[in-house]
CSV table of C-alpha atoms and ligand atoms in Angstrom, one decimal:
chain,number,residue,atom,x,y,z
T,1,UNK,CA,0.0,0.0,0.0
T,2,UNK,CA,1.2,3.5,-0.8
T,3,UNK,CA,0.8,5.9,2.0
T,4,UNK,CA,0.0,8.7,-0.5
T,5,UNK,CA,-3.1,6.7,-1.5
T,6,UNK,CA,-4.1,5.2,1.8
T,7,UNK,CA,-7.0,6.4,3.8
T,8,UNK,CA,-5.0,6.8,7.0
T,9,UNK,CA,-6.0,9.9,8.8
T,10,UNK,CA,-3.3,10.3,11.5
T,11,UNK,CA,-3.8,13.0,14.1
T,12,UNK,CA,-1.0,15.0,15.6
T,13,UNK,CA,-3.0,16.2,18.6
T,14,UNK,CA,-4.1,14.1,21.4
T,15,UNK,CA,-7.9,13.8,21.3
T,16,UNK,CA,-9.4,15.2,24.6
T,17,UNK,CA,-11.9,12.5,25.2
T,18,UNK,CA,-9.3,9.7,25.2
T,19,UNK,CA,-8.3,8.8,28.8
T,20,UNK,CA,-6.1,5.8,28.2
T,21,UNK,CA,-3.1,5.3,25.9
T,22,UNK,CA,-4.7,2.6,23.7
T,23,UNK,CA,-7.7,4.9,23.0
T,24,UNK,CA,-5.4,7.8,22.2
T,25,UNK,CA,-3.2,5.9,19.9
T,26,UNK,CA,-6.2,4.2,18.1
T,27,UNK,CA,-7.5,7.7,17.3
T,28,UNK,CA,-4.2,9.2,16.5
T,29,UNK,CA,-3.1,6.3,14.3
T,30,UNK,CA,-6.4,6.6,12.3
T,31,UNK,CA,-7.6,3.1,13.2
T,32,UNK,CA,-11.1,3.9,14.3
T,33,UNK,CA,-13.5,6.8,14.4
T,34,UNK,CA,-16.3,7.2,17.0
T,35,UNK,CA,-19.7,7.6,15.4
T,36,UNK,CA,-21.8,7.7,18.6
T,37,UNK,CA,-21.0,7.0,22.3
T,38,UNK,CA,-19.3,3.6,22.4
T,39,UNK,CA,-19.9,2.9,18.7
T,40,UNK,CA,-17.0,3.0,16.2
T,41,UNK,CA,-16.3,2.9,12.5
T,42,UNK,CA,-13.3,0.9,11.6
T,43,UNK,CA,-11.0,2.7,9.2
T,44,UNK,CA,-8.8,0.7,6.7
T,45,UNK,CA,-5.8,0.1,9.0
T,46,UNK,CA,-7.8,-0.6,12.1
T,47,UNK,CA,-10.0,-3.0,10.2
T,48,UNK,CA,-7.0,-4.8,8.8
T,49,UNK,CA,-5.8,-5.5,12.4
T,50,UNK,CA,-9.3,-6.5,13.5
T,51,UNK,CA,-9.4,-9.1,10.7
T,52,UNK,CA,-6.0,-10.5,11.7
T,53,UNK,CA,-7.1,-10.9,15.3
T,54,UNK,CA,-10.4,-12.4,14.2
T,55,UNK,CA,-8.5,-14.9,12.0
T,56,UNK,CA,-6.2,-16.0,14.9
T,57,UNK,CA,-9.3,-16.5,17.1
T,58,UNK,CA,-11.0,-18.5,14.2
T,59,UNK,CA,-8.0,-20.7,13.6
T,60,UNK,CA,-7.6,-21.6,17.3
T,61,UNK,CA,-11.3,-22.3,17.6
T,62,UNK,CA,-11.2,-24.6,14.5
T,63,UNK,CA,-8.2,-26.5,15.9
T,64,UNK,CA,-10.0,-27.2,19.1
T,65,UNK,CA,-12.9,-28.8,17.1
T,66,UNK,CA,-15.4,-26.0,17.3
T,67,UNK,CA,-17.4,-25.2,14.1
T,68,UNK,CA,-18.1,-21.8,12.7
T,69,UNK,CA,-21.6,-20.6,12.1
T,70,UNK,CA,-23.0,-17.1,11.7
T,71,UNK,CA,-26.2,-16.0,13.5
T,72,UNK,CA,-27.9,-12.7,13.0
T,73,UNK,CA,-27.5,-9.6,15.1
T,74,UNK,CA,-31.2,-9.1,15.5
T,75,UNK,CA,-33.1,-11.5,17.6
T,76,UNK,CA,-36.8,-12.1,18.5
T,77,UNK,CA,-37.8,-11.2,22.1
T,78,UNK,CA,-39.8,-14.5,22.2
T,79,UNK,CA,-36.6,-16.5,22.4
T,80,UNK,CA,-35.6,-14.6,25.5
T,81,UNK,CA,-39.0,-14.9,27.0
T,82,UNK,CA,-38.6,-18.7,26.7
T,83,UNK,CA,-35.4,-18.8,28.6
T,84,UNK,CA,-36.7,-16.3,31.2
T,85,UNK,CA,-33.9,-13.8,30.6
T,86,UNK,CA,-35.9,-11.1,28.8
T,87,UNK,CA,-36.9,-9.3,31.9
T,88,UNK,CA,-33.7,-10.1,33.8
T,89,UNK,CA,-31.3,-8.6,31.2
T,90,UNK,CA,-32.5,-5.0,32.0
T,91,UNK,CA,-31.4,-1.8,30.4
T,92,UNK,CA,-28.3,-3.2,28.8
T,93,UNK,CA,-30.4,-4.8,26.1
T,94,UNK,CA,-31.3,-2.7,23.1
T,95,UNK,CA,-35.0,-3.4,22.4
T,96,UNK,CA,-36.5,-2.7,19.0
T,97,UNK,CA,-39.9,-3.0,17.5
T,98,UNK,CA,-40.5,-4.0,13.9
T,99,UNK,CA,-43.2,-2.6,11.6
T,100,UNK,CA,-45.6,-5.2,12.9
T,101,UNK,CA,-44.9,-4.1,16.4
T,102,UNK,CA,-43.2,-7.4,17.1
T,103,UNK,CA,-40.6,-7.1,19.9
T,104,UNK,CA,-37.0,-7.6,18.6
T,105,UNK,CA,-33.6,-6.9,20.1
T,106,UNK,CA,-30.0,-6.4,19.1
T,107,UNK,CA,-28.3,-9.5,20.5
T,108,UNK,CA,-26.0,-8.9,23.5
T,109,UNK,CA,-25.1,-12.6,23.4
T,110,UNK,CA,-26.6,-15.8,21.7
T,111,UNK,CA,-27.2,-18.5,24.3
T,112,UNK,CA,-31.0,-18.6,23.5
T,113,UNK,CA,-30.6,-18.5,19.7
T,114,UNK,CA,-28.0,-21.2,19.5
T,115,UNK,CA,-29.9,-23.5,21.9
T,116,UNK,CA,-33.0,-23.1,19.7
T,117,UNK,CA,-31.0,-24.0,16.6
T,118,UNK,CA,-29.5,-27.0,18.3
T,119,UNK,CA,-32.8,-28.2,19.7
T,120,UNK,CA,-34.4,-28.0,16.2
T,121,UNK,CA,-31.9,-30.5,14.7
T,122,UNK,CA,-30.2,-32.6,17.3
T,123,UNK,CA,-32.2,-35.4,18.8
T,124,UNK,CA,-29.7,-38.2,19.6
T,125,UNK,CA,-26.7,-38.6,21.9
T,126,UNK,CA,-24.9,-39.9,18.8
T,127,UNK,CA,-24.7,-36.3,17.5
T,128,UNK,CA,-22.9,-35.1,20.6
T,129,UNK,CA,-20.6,-33.4,21.5
T,130,UNK,CA,-21.0,-30.2,19.5
T,131,UNK,CA,-19.4,-26.8,19.8
T,132,UNK,CA,-20.6,-24.0,17.6
T,133,UNK,CA,-19.2,-20.5,17.4
T,134,UNK,CA,-19.6,-17.3,15.5
T,135,UNK,CA,-17.8,-14.0,15.3
T,136,UNK,CA,-20.5,-11.4,15.3
T,137,UNK,CA,-21.2,-7.8,16.5
T,138,UNK,CA,-23.0,-7.5,19.8
T,139,UNK,CA,-24.8,-4.6,21.3
T,140,UNK,CA,-24.9,-3.8,25.0
T,141,UNK,CA,-26.2,-0.4,26.1
T,142,UNK,CA,-23.4,0.0,28.7
T,143,UNK,CA,-24.1,2.6,31.3
T,144,UNK,CA,-20.6,4.0,30.9
T,145,UNK,CA,-19.0,3.2,27.5
T,146,UNK,CA,-15.4,4.3,27.8
T,147,UNK,CA,-11.8,3.7,26.9
T,148,UNK,CA,-12.7,3.4,23.2
T,149,UNK,CA,-13.2,-0.1,21.9
T,150,UNK,CA,-12.4,-1.5,25.3
T,151,UNK,CA,-15.9,-0.9,26.6
T,152,UNK,CA,-18.0,-0.2,23.6
T,153,UNK,CA,-21.7,-0.5,23.1
T,154,UNK,CA,-21.3,-2.2,19.8
T,155,UNK,CA,-18.4,-4.6,19.8
T,156,UNK,CA,-17.2,-7.7,18.1
T,157,UNK,CA,-17.2,-11.0,20.1
T,158,UNK,CA,-16.4,-14.5,19.3
T,159,UNK,CA,-18.9,-16.6,21.2
T,160,UNK,CA,-18.9,-20.4,21.2
T,161,UNK,CA,-21.5,-22.7,22.7
T,162,UNK,CA,-20.9,-26.3,23.7
T,163,UNK,CA,-23.5,-29.1,24.0
T,164,UNK,CA,-22.8,-32.4,25.8
T,165,UNK,CA,-24.6,-35.4,27.2
T,166,UNK,CA,-23.2,-35.3,30.7
T,167,UNK,CA,-21.6,-32.9,33.1
T,168,UNK,CA,-18.2,-34.7,32.7
T,169,UNK,CA,-18.3,-34.3,29.0
T,170,UNK,CA,-19.2,-30.7,29.4
T,171,UNK,CA,-16.2,-30.2,31.6
T,172,UNK,CA,-14.0,-31.6,28.9
T,173,UNK,CA,-15.5,-29.2,26.4
T,174,UNK,CA,-14.8,-26.4,28.9
T,175,UNK,CA,-11.2,-27.5,29.3
T,176,UNK,CA,-10.7,-27.6,25.5
T,177,UNK,CA,-11.8,-23.9,25.3
T,178,UNK,CA,-9.7,-23.1,28.2
T,179,UNK,CA,-6.6,-24.4,26.3
T,180,UNK,CA,-7.7,-22.8,23.0
T,181,UNK,CA,-7.9,-19.4,24.8
T,182,UNK,CA,-4.4,-19.6,26.2
T,183,UNK,CA,-3.1,-20.4,22.8
T,184,UNK,CA,-5.1,-17.7,21.1
T,185,UNK,CA,-3.8,-14.9,23.3
T,186,UNK,CA,-0.3,-16.2,23.2
T,187,UNK,CA,-0.3,-16.0,19.4
T,188,UNK,CA,-1.1,-12.3,19.7
T,189,UNK,CA,1.9,-11.8,22.0
T,190,UNK,CA,-0.3,-11.6,25.1
T,191,UNK,CA,-0.3,-13.4,28.4
T,192,UNK,CA,-3.9,-13.7,29.6
T,193,UNK,CA,-4.2,-15.3,33.1
T,194,UNK,CA,-7.3,-17.4,33.7
T,195,UNK,CA,-9.0,-16.3,36.9
T,196,UNK,CA,-11.9,-17.6,38.8
T,197,UNK,CA,-14.8,-15.3,38.1
T,198,UNK,CA,-18.4,-14.4,38.8
T,199,UNK,CA,-21.0,-15.5,36.2
T,200,UNK,CA,-23.3,-12.5,36.2
T,201,UNK,CA,-26.2,-12.5,33.7
T,202,UNK,CA,-24.9,-15.5,31.8
T,203,UNK,CA,-25.3,-17.8,34.8
T,204,UNK,CA,-23.8,-21.1,36.0
T,205,UNK,CA,-21.4,-21.9,38.8
T,206,UNK,CA,-18.1,-22.4,36.9
T,207,UNK,CA,-16.4,-19.6,35.1
T,208,UNK,CA,-13.0,-18.1,34.3
T,209,UNK,CA,-12.1,-14.7,33.0
T,210,UNK,CA,-8.9,-14.3,30.9
T,211,UNK,CA,-7.1,-11.3,32.2
T,212,UNK,CA,-4.2,-9.3,30.9
T,213,UNK,CA,-2.4,-7.4,33.6
T,214,UNK,CA,-2.3,-3.7,32.8
T,215,UNK,CA,-2.4,-0.5,34.9
T,216,UNK,CA,-5.3,0.8,32.9
T,217,UNK,CA,-7.4,-2.3,33.4
T,218,UNK,CA,-11.0,-1.8,34.5
T,219,UNK,CA,-11.0,-4.4,37.2
T,220,UNK,CA,-8.9,-5.2,40.3
T,221,UNK,CA,-7.5,-8.7,40.2
T,222,UNK,CA,-5.6,-11.0,42.6
T,223,UNK,CA,-3.1,-13.6,41.6
T,224,UNK,CA,-0.3,-15.8,43.0
T,225,UNK,CA,3.1,-14.4,42.0
T,226,UNK,CA,3.9,-17.7,40.3
T,227,UNK,CA,1.7,-16.6,37.4
T,228,UNK,CA,4.1,-13.8,36.5
T,229,UNK,CA,6.8,-16.2,35.4
T,230,UNK,CA,4.8,-19.2,34.3
T,231,UNK,CA,4.5,-20.3,30.7
T,232,UNK,CA,0.8,-21.0,30.1
T,233,UNK,CA,0.4,-22.2,26.6
T,234,UNK,CA,0.0,-25.9,27.4
T,235,UNK,CA,2.7,-26.9,24.9
T,236,UNK,CA,2.4,-30.4,23.6
T,237,UNK,CA,-1.0,-31.0,24.9
T,238,UNK,CA,-3.4,-32.5,22.4
T,239,UNK,CA,-7.1,-31.7,22.5
T,240,UNK,CA,-7.9,-35.4,22.1
T,241,UNK,CA,-5.8,-36.3,25.3
T,242,UNK,CA,-8.6,-35.9,27.8
T,243,UNK,CA,-6.5,-36.9,30.8
T,244,UNK,CA,-3.5,-34.8,29.9
T,245,UNK,CA,-5.8,-31.8,29.3
T,246,UNK,CA,-7.5,-32.4,32.6
T,247,UNK,CA,-4.2,-32.6,34.5
T,248,UNK,CA,-3.0,-29.4,32.9
T,249,UNK,CA,-6.2,-27.6,33.7
T,250,UNK,CA,-6.0,-28.8,37.3
T,251,UNK,CA,-2.4,-27.7,37.6
T,252,UNK,CA,-3.2,-24.2,36.3
T,253,UNK,CA,-6.4,-23.7,38.2
T,254,UNK,CA,-4.7,-24.8,41.5
T,255,UNK,CA,-2.6,-21.6,41.3
T,256,UNK,CA,-4.5,-18.8,42.9
T,257,UNK,CA,-6.0,-16.2,40.6
T,258,UNK,CA,-9.3,-14.5,41.2
T,259,UNK,CA,-11.3,-11.4,40.1
T,260,UNK,CA,-12.6,-8.9,42.5
T,261,UNK,CA,-15.9,-10.7,43.1
T,262,UNK,CA,-14.3,-14.0,43.8
T,263,UNK,CA,-11.3,-12.9,45.8
T,264,UNK,CA,-10.9,-14.7,49.2
T,265,UNK,CA,-7.9,-13.3,51.1
T,266,UNK,CA,-7.9,-16.3,53.4
T,267,UNK,CA,-7.2,-18.6,50.4
T,268,UNK,CA,-3.7,-17.3,49.8
T,269,UNK,CA,-0.7,-16.3,51.8
T,270,UNK,CA,-0.3,-12.5,51.6
T,271,UNK,CA,3.4,-12.8,50.8
T,272,UNK,CA,2.6,-14.6,47.6
T,273,UNK,CA,-0.2,-12.3,46.5
T,274,UNK,CA,0.0,-9.9,43.6
T,275,UNK,CA,-2.7,-7.3,43.4
T,276,UNK,CA,-3.0,-5.7,40.0
T,277,UNK,CA,-5.4,-4.2,37.5
T,278,UNK,CA,-6.5,-6.3,34.5
T,279,UNK,CA,-8.3,-6.2,31.2
T,280,UNK,CA,-10.8,-9.0,30.6
T,281,UNK,CA,-10.2,-10.3,27.1
T,282,UNK,CA,-12.3,-13.5,27.4
T,283,UNK,CA,-14.8,-15.2,29.7
T,284,UNK,CA,-15.9,-18.8,29.7
T,285,UNK,CA,-18.8,-20.4,31.5
T,286,UNK,CA,-20.3,-23.8,32.3
T,287,UNK,CA,-24.0,-23.4,33.2
T,288,UNK,CA,-25.3,-26.9,32.9
T,289,UNK,CA,-29.0,-26.9,31.9
T,290,UNK,CA,-29.9,-23.3,32.5
T,291,UNK,CA,-30.9,-22.7,28.9
T,292,UNK,CA,-31.4,-26.3,27.6
T,293,UNK,CA,-34.0,-27.0,30.3
T,294,UNK,CA,-36.5,-24.1,29.5
T,295,UNK,CA,-35.8,-24.3,25.8
T,296,UNK,CA,-36.3,-28.0,25.6
T,297,UNK,CA,-32.9,-29.0,24.2
T,298,UNK,CA,-33.0,-32.8,24.9
T,299,UNK,CA,-31.6,-35.8,23.2
T,300,UNK,CA,-32.2,-39.5,23.5
T,301,UNK,CA,-29.4,-41.3,25.4
T,302,UNK,CA,-28.2,-44.9,24.6
T,303,UNK,CA,-31.1,-46.3,26.7
T,304,UNK,CA,-33.7,-44.4,24.8
T,305,UNK,CA,-34.3,-42.0,27.7
T,306,UNK,CA,-34.6,-38.2,27.1
T,307,UNK,CA,-31.8,-36.2,28.6
T,308,UNK,CA,-31.4,-32.5,28.9
T,309,UNK,CA,-28.0,-31.4,27.4
T,310,UNK,CA,-25.3,-29.7,29.4
T,311,UNK,CA,-24.0,-26.4,28.0
T,312,UNK,CA,-21.2,-23.9,28.3
T,313,UNK,CA,-20.5,-20.6,26.5
T,314,UNK,CA,-17.2,-19.1,25.7
T,315,UNK,CA,-16.5,-15.5,24.7
T,316,UNK,CA,-13.5,-13.6,23.4
T,317,UNK,CA,-13.6,-9.8,23.1
T,318,UNK,CA,-12.3,-9.5,19.6
T,319,UNK,CA,-12.5,-5.7,19.2
T,320,UNK,CA,-11.5,-5.2,22.8
T,321,UNK,CA,-8.3,-7.1,22.1
T,322,UNK,CA,-7.0,-4.4,19.8
T,323,UNK,CA,-7.1,-2.0,22.8
T,324,UNK,CA,-5.6,-4.6,25.1
T,325,UNK,CA,-2.7,-5.3,22.7
T,326,UNK,CA,-1.9,-1.6,22.5
T,327,UNK,CA,-2.1,-1.3,26.3
T,328,UNK,CA,0.4,-4.1,26.5
T,329,UNK,CA,2.7,-3.0,23.7
T,330,UNK,CA,3.5,0.6,23.1
T,331,UNK,CA,6.0,3.3,24.0
T,332,UNK,CA,6.0,7.1,24.2
T,333,UNK,CA,6.1,7.4,20.4
T,334,UNK,CA,3.2,5.1,19.5
T,335,UNK,CA,2.0,1.6,19.0
T,336,UNK,CA,4.3,-1.5,18.8
T,337,UNK,CA,2.4,-4.1,16.9
T,338,UNK,CA,3.3,-7.8,17.6
T,339,UNK,CA,4.1,-9.2,14.2
T,340,UNK,CA,1.2,-11.6,14.1
T,341,UNK,CA,-1.4,-8.8,14.2
T,342,UNK,CA,0.5,-6.0,12.6
T,343,UNK,CA,-1.4,-4.3,9.7
T,344,UNK,CA,1.8,-4.3,7.6
T,345,UNK,CA,5.1,-6.0,8.4
T,346,UNK,CA,7.3,-3.2,7.0
T,347,UNK,CA,7.1,0.5,6.7
T,348,UNK,CA,9.2,1.6,3.8
T,349,UNK,CA,10.3,5.2,4.1
T,350,UNK,CA,11.5,7.2,1.1
T,351,UNK,CA,13.4,10.1,2.5
T,352,UNK,CA,13.6,12.0,-0.7
T,353,UNK,CA,10.8,11.4,-3.1
T,354,UNK,CA,12.1,13.9,-5.7
T,355,UNK,CA,15.3,12.0,-6.0
T,356,UNK,CA,15.2,9.6,-9.0
T,357,UNK,CA,17.6,7.1,-7.4
T,358,UNK,CA,15.6,6.9,-4.1
T,359,UNK,CA,12.3,6.6,-6.1
T,360,UNK,CA,13.7,3.8,-8.2
T,361,UNK,CA,15.1,1.9,-5.3
T,362,UNK,CA,11.9,2.2,-3.3
T,363,UNK,CA,9.7,1.1,-6.2
T,364,UNK,CA,11.8,-2.0,-6.6
T,365,UNK,CA,11.7,-2.9,-3.0
T,366,UNK,CA,7.9,-2.2,-3.0
T,367,UNK,CA,7.4,-4.5,-6.0
T,368,UNK,CA,9.7,-7.2,-4.5
T,369,UNK,CA,7.7,-7.2,-1.3
T,370,UNK,CA,4.5,-7.5,-3.1
T,371,UNK,CA,5.8,-10.4,-5.2
T,372,UNK,CA,6.9,-12.2,-2.0
T,373,UNK,CA,3.7,-11.5,-0.2
T,374,UNK,CA,5.4,-9.3,2.4
T,375,UNK,CA,2.9,-6.7,3.6
T,376,UNK,CA,4.5,-3.2,3.2
T,377,UNK,CA,3.3,0.3,3.7
T,378,UNK,CA,5.4,2.5,1.4
T,379,UNK,CA,5.7,6.1,2.6
T,380,UNK,CA,6.0,7.8,-0.8
T,381,UNK,CA,4.5,11.1,0.4
T,382,UNK,CA,6.3,14.4,-0.2
T,383,UNK,CA,6.7,15.1,3.5
T,384,UNK,CA,9.6,16.0,5.8
T,385,UNK,CA,11.8,13.1,7.1
T,386,UNK,CA,10.8,14.0,10.7
T,387,UNK,CA,7.1,13.7,9.9
T,388,UNK,CA,7.6,10.4,8.2
T,389,UNK,CA,9.6,8.9,11.1
T,390,UNK,CA,7.0,10.2,13.6
T,391,UNK,CA,4.1,8.7,11.7
T,392,UNK,CA,5.8,5.4,11.2
T,393,UNK,CA,6.6,5.2,14.9
T,394,UNK,CA,3.1,6.1,15.8
T,395,UNK,CA,1.5,3.4,13.6
T,396,UNK,CA,4.0,0.9,15.0
T,397,UNK,CA,4.8,-1.5,12.2
T,398,UNK,CA,7.3,-4.0,13.4
T,399,UNK,CA,10.1,-3.0,10.9
T,400,UNK,CA,11.1,0.2,9.2
T,401,UNK,CA,13.3,0.3,6.2
T,402,UNK,CA,14.6,3.8,5.2
T,403,UNK,CA,16.0,4.7,1.9
T,404,UNK,CA,17.9,8.0,1.5
T,405,UNK,CA,20.4,9.4,-1.0
T,406,UNK,CA,23.4,9.0,1.4
T,407,UNK,CA,22.7,5.4,2.0
T,408,UNK,CA,22.0,4.6,-1.6
T,409,UNK,CA,25.5,5.9,-2.5
T,410,UNK,CA,26.8,3.0,-0.4
T,411,UNK,CA,24.0,0.7,-1.5
T,412,UNK,CA,22.5,0.4,2.0
T,413,UNK,CA,19.2,0.8,3.7
T,414,UNK,CA,18.6,1.6,7.3
T,415,UNK,CA,16.6,-1.1,9.0
T,416,UNK,CA,14.9,-0.4,12.4
T,417,UNK,CA,13.2,-2.8,14.7
T,418,UNK,CA,10.3,-0.8,16.1
T,419,UNK,CA,10.2,-2.8,19.4
T,420,UNK,CA,13.9,-2.7,20.3
T,421,UNK,CA,14.7,0.5,18.5
T,422,UNK,CA,17.8,-1.2,17.2
T,423,UNK,CA,19.0,0.2,13.8
T,424,UNK,CA,21.4,-1.3,11.3
T,425,UNK,CA,22.7,-0.3,7.9
T,426,UNK,CA,22.6,-3.3,5.6
T,427,UNK,CA,22.6,-3.8,1.9
T,428,UNK,CA,19.1,-3.7,0.3
T,429,UNK,CA,19.4,-7.4,-0.6
T,430,UNK,CA,20.4,-8.4,2.9
T,431,UNK,CA,17.5,-6.3,4.3
T,432,UNK,CA,15.1,-8.0,2.0
T,433,UNK,CA,16.4,-11.5,3.0
T,434,UNK,CA,16.1,-10.6,6.7
T,435,UNK,CA,12.6,-9.2,6.4
T,436,UNK,CA,11.3,-12.0,4.2
T,437,UNK,CA,12.2,-14.5,6.9
R,1,P5A,C1,-19.8,-16.0,26.6
R,1,P5A,C2,-20.0,-16.0,25.2
R,1,P5A,C3,-20.6,-13.7,27.4
R,1,P5A,O1,-21.3,-12.9,26.8
R,1,P5A,N1,-22.0,-15.4,26.2
R,1,P5A,C4,-21.4,-15.8,24.9
R,1,P5A,C5,-20.9,-15.2,27.2
R,1,P5A,N2,-19.6,-13.4,28.2
R,1,P5A,S1,-19.1,-11.9,28.5
R,1,P5A,O2,-18.1,-12.0,29.5
R,1,P5A,O3,-20.2,-11.1,28.8
R,1,P5A,O4,-18.5,-11.3,27.2
R,1,P5A,C6,-17.4,-12.0,26.6
R,1,P5A,C7,-16.3,-11.1,26.3
R,1,P5A,O5,-16.7,-10.0,25.5
R,1,P5A,C8,-16.0,-8.8,25.7
R,1,P5A,N3,-16.9,-7.7,26.1
R,1,P5A,C9,-16.8,-6.5,25.6
R,1,P5A,N4,-15.9,-5.9,24.7
R,1,P5A,C10,-16.0,-4.6,24.4
R,1,P5A,N5,-17.0,-3.8,24.9
R,1,P5A,C11,-17.9,-4.4,25.8
R,1,P5A,N6,-18.9,-3.6,26.2
R,1,P5A,C12,-17.8,-5.7,26.1
R,1,P5A,N7,-18.5,-6.6,27.0
R,1,P5A,C13,-17.9,-7.8,26.9
R,1,P5A,C14,-15.1,-9.2,26.9
R,1,P5A,O6,-13.8,-9.5,26.5
R,1,P5A,C15,-15.7,-10.4,27.5
R,1,P5A,O7,-14.8,-11.2,28.2
């Protein structure tokens, strides 16, 4: 992509309404634009990152055996009356009337709808287990939308729903998601600690929130200091290895970690306790038959008896993750994207666009990158060098490659690693080989 043609409205000034760094950088780097309170339009570069995050989530869900569907954003109130949640959900639910004065709503979550879909089709234990997920926009009329996409009213969520014959099987489904979540966050360069959590309006008695420690986090959390050093990606564990997975789950959940509502000071020695703030990037629930019972989701078991299925639901805050990644990875100059989610791998800076040599060298590098499938943002604008460096640091691409007349005389480019700040002068060929790796 050529910077001169890209719709990338970077801002020099810090927007007043933005209280935390990720929100400031998202606005300044031209990733999103607020259209009403807590509702955002995604501009090209922000949308590119959002799609990368979504794709990582999708791949890890698929690997765990979950299957992707897509349910609508608009739901019928009748569904929610059936489960009994329509009145409980309160003012967070955006209620709508259609032209026939039928009560509809913009879905804040999909337990009811997926249970109805499941119950329509699945009648036998032979069709279990099932785990269905979608990645879809949700609406919650939050009382205090804030911190940009972190607490929006409209936001993108991955929500999965598992169906099993027994409680034991449902626990296995829960543990599979638990592992899939650890792996998902790790791929984005994040460490999300699973913490015992309250179940709120979703219900049930077993639940974990996945929390990234950050000073700007909305909630206070409590964890054993061992979490800080621990590698938590469950390396080598197979989803099919039920015992191995269970042992790993038990090992991790035996290390103390709790959100505010669940914290019990008597359960941990104060000398081991870390109190911090955290960002909730995922939340998983086991709630047994809370929805399947009222919504009649039953299957025949091997004896011919009708059994109500056991369910869980599993959410990842896909749009919130962009904010969380920036909170976890930035400096005073701007964003530092982890390579896996970066909108482009390389920022190619032409220091002197009116110099034929610089132009030619940059055009060649740009073409080579495209040929090799390396994502590059080529700053071909007629701007001062200082402006170009500032913008590149702000948008935070992992690598910067700078071409100027002086370097070209020696046949070299300057390559900078955005994260470490390390710069080196290398031949253009060597730079290409390094960056193609
Ligand atoms: C689990 C999936 C649920 O809704 N039902 C389906 C369950 N859980 S949850 O904890 O309420 O939400 C799941 C994740 O969505 C993100 N999230 C939000 N992101 C941005 N703005 C919001 N207002 C918002 N509310 C929830 C969080 O990451 C949460 O963990």
